[in-house]
Short mmCIF file of C-alpha atoms in Angstrom, two decimals:
data_model
loop_
_atom_site.label_atom_id
_atom_site.label_comp_id
_atom_site.label_asym_id
_atom_site.label_seq_id
_atom_site.Cartn_x
_atom_site.Cartn_y
_atom_site.Cartn_z
CA UNK W 145 10.08 -64.74 12.36
CA UNK W 146 10.19 -65.65 16.09
CA UNK W 147 10.09 -63.09 18.64
CA UNK W 148 10.97 -64.01 23.10
CA UNK W 149 10.72 -61.03 25.03
CA UNK W 150 13.00 -60.32 28.69
CA UNK W 151 13.09 -58.05 30.82
CA UNK W 152 16.01 -56.20 33.01
CA UNK W 153 16.40 -53.79 35.43
CA UNK W 154 19.36 -50.53 34.63
CA UNK W 155 21.28 -51.44 37.30
CA UNK W 156 23.35 -48.62 39.53
CA UNK W 157 26.54 -50.35 38.30
CA UNK W 158 25.76 -49.97 34.47
CA UNK W 159 24.99 -46.16 34.18
CA UNK W 160 27.51 -43.12 33.46
CA UNK W 161 27.75 -40.52 35.55
CA UNK W 162 24.42 -38.66 34.21
CA UNK W 163 22.33 -41.69 34.70
CA UNK W 164 22.07 -42.99 31.24
CA UNK W 165 22.87 -46.99 30.80
CA UNK W 166 26.71 -46.35 29.47
CA UNK W 167 27.51 -46.70 25.94
CA UNK W 168 29.28 -50.49 26.28
CA UNK W 169 26.59 -52.20 28.76
CA UNK W 170 23.76 -51.90 25.91
CA UNK W 171 25.73 -55.43 23.89
CA UNK W 172 25.41 -57.03 27.46
CA UNK W 173 21.62 -56.06 27.11
CA UNK W 174 21.52 -58.11 23.83
CA UNK W 175 23.15 -60.65 24.38
CA UNK W 176 19.93 -61.21 27.97
CA UNK W 177 17.42 -60.78 25.27
CA UNK W 178 19.69 -63.45 23.10
CA UNK W 179 20.06 -66.25 25.62
CA UNK W 180 16.78 -66.52 26.33
CA UNK W 181 15.44 -66.83 23.66
CA UNK W 182 18.10 -69.63 22.94
CA UNK W 183 16.82 -70.67 26.36
CA UNK W 184 13.22 -70.74 25.74
CA UNK W 185 14.39 -72.83 22.23
CA UNK W 186 15.71 -75.11 25.05
CA UNK W 187 18.71 -75.51 23.38
CA UNK W 188 20.54 -72.65 25.13
CA UNK W 189 23.90 -71.68 25.15
CA UNK W 190 25.86 -74.32 28.26
CA UNK W 191 24.10 -77.11 25.49
CA UNK W 192 25.28 -75.94 22.89
CA UNK W 193 29.09 -75.22 24.27
CA UNK W 194 29.20 -79.11 25.70
CA UNK W 195 28.39 -79.63 22.16
CA UNK W 196 31.26 -77.45 20.85
CA UNK W 197 29.58 -74.42 20.20
CA UNK W 198 30.01 -71.48 20.58
CA UNK W 199 28.50 -68.31 18.54
CA UNK W 200 30.63 -64.71 18.25
CA UNK W 201 29.44 -61.49 17.50
CA UNK W 202 30.96 -60.84 13.48
CA UNK W 203 28.93 -57.64 13.55
CA UNK W 204 26.49 -55.21 15.52
CA UNK W 205 24.81 -52.51 14.48
CA UNK W 206 22.97 -49.69 16.84
CA UNK W 207 20.77 -46.90 17.25
CA UNK W 208 20.17 -44.99 20.92
CA UNK W 209 16.73 -43.42 19.82
CA UNK W 210 16.10 -41.75 23.83
CA UNK W 211 18.57 -42.52 26.95
CA UNK W 212 18.06 -45.45 28.33
CA UNK W 213 18.18 -44.58 32.46
CA UNK W 214 18.52 -45.52 36.31
CA UNK W 215 16.29 -48.39 37.94
CA UNK W 216 14.13 -48.49 35.15
CA UNK W 217 12.46 -51.86 34.02
CA UNK W 218 13.62 -52.40 30.88
CA UNK W 219 11.74 -54.65 28.05
CA UNK W 220 14.20 -56.17 25.22
CA UNK W 221 12.38 -57.39 22.13
CA UNK W 222 14.22 -60.36 20.39
CA UNK W 223 13.26 -61.30 16.72
CA UNK W 224 14.78 -63.68 14.67
CA UNK W 225 13.71 -62.25 11.10
CA UNK W 226 15.09 -64.89 8.73
CA UNK W 227 17.12 -67.88 8.60
CA UNK W 228 20.82 -66.84 6.81
CA UNK W 229 22.72 -69.11 5.16
CA UNK W 230 24.95 -71.55 7.64
CA UNK W 231 26.69 -70.53 9.74
CA UNK W 232 25.32 -67.33 10.46
CA UNK W 233 22.12 -65.78 12.65
CA UNK W 234 21.22 -62.14 13.01
CA UNK W 235 19.09 -61.41 16.47
CA UNK W 236 16.88 -57.42 15.99
CA UNK W 237 16.52 -56.18 19.82
CA UNK W 238 14.23 -53.07 20.48
CA UNK W 239 14.12 -51.95 24.03
CA UNK W 240 11.42 -50.50 25.43
CA UNK W 241 10.99 -48.72 28.77
CA UNK W 242 7.44 -49.32 31.12
CA UNK W 243 5.96 -47.34 29.26
CA UNK W 244 5.87 -49.02 26.17
CA UNK W 245 8.21 -45.64 24.94
CA UNK W 246 10.75 -47.79 22.02
CA UNK W 247 14.75 -46.56 23.37
CA UNK W 248 16.81 -49.21 21.16
CA UNK W 249 17.71 -50.62 18.34
CA UNK W 250 20.21 -53.03 17.89
CA UNK W 251 21.18 -55.58 15.62
CA UNK W 252 23.91 -58.98 15.73
CA UNK W 253 25.45 -61.47 13.88
CA UNK W 254 27.03 -63.80 14.70
CA UNK W 255 28.93 -66.80 13.60
CA UNK W 256 29.41 -71.13 15.04
CA UNK W 257 32.39 -71.51 15.87
CA UNK W 258 34.46 -74.84 16.93
CA UNK W 259 37.20 -73.39 19.70
CA UNK W 260 38.92 -76.73 19.75
CA UNK W 261 39.98 -77.02 15.87
CA UNK W 262 39.83 -73.59 16.09
CA UNK W 263 36.92 -73.13 12.57
CA UNK W 264 33.31 -71.99 11.60
CA UNK W 265 31.35 -74.83 11.66
CA UNK W 266 27.62 -75.32 10.71
CA UNK W 267 24.34 -74.21 12.71
CA UNK W 268 24.33 -77.00 15.44
CA UNK W 269 21.57 -78.99 13.90
CA UNK W 270 19.47 -79.01 17.77
CA UNK W 271 18.85 -75.36 16.54
CA UNK W 272 18.14 -76.07 12.72
CA UNK W 273 15.42 -78.27 13.98
CA UNK W 274 14.58 -76.02 16.11
CA UNK W 275 14.10 -72.96 14.08
CA UNK W 276 13.13 -75.26 11.49
CA UNK W 277 9.26 -74.88 12.82
CA UNK W 278 9.03 -71.92 13.19
CA UNK W 279 9.96 -70.13 9.86
CA UNK W 280 8.21 -73.41 6.92
#
């Protein structure tokens, strides 16, 4: 298992009339968590894309526990609990406020895809090597 933590402040343009994070914007926060985790591995999405692989979402579920509110500093914990048979990867996300209250849970599964040939492909070898150090 490997976990990464990043922070994001809820901006005015991301909330609804009640001052709560608009439900469609939660997926943006999941992506922030995933992108930062991959970057911490030393293989950011931009490099993966240069290698001809993108990661589209194939499944997403979320549980709203308490509202995420305007101007809160949110801690995003992103975890890979296990490795799937390739070509899938699941990220587990938890959102906390500054008081360490758990606000939201999500699970997002992505696949590896080559946009040039329009086909699913295996996980890039570089990412396999990085993850192998965390899952032995």
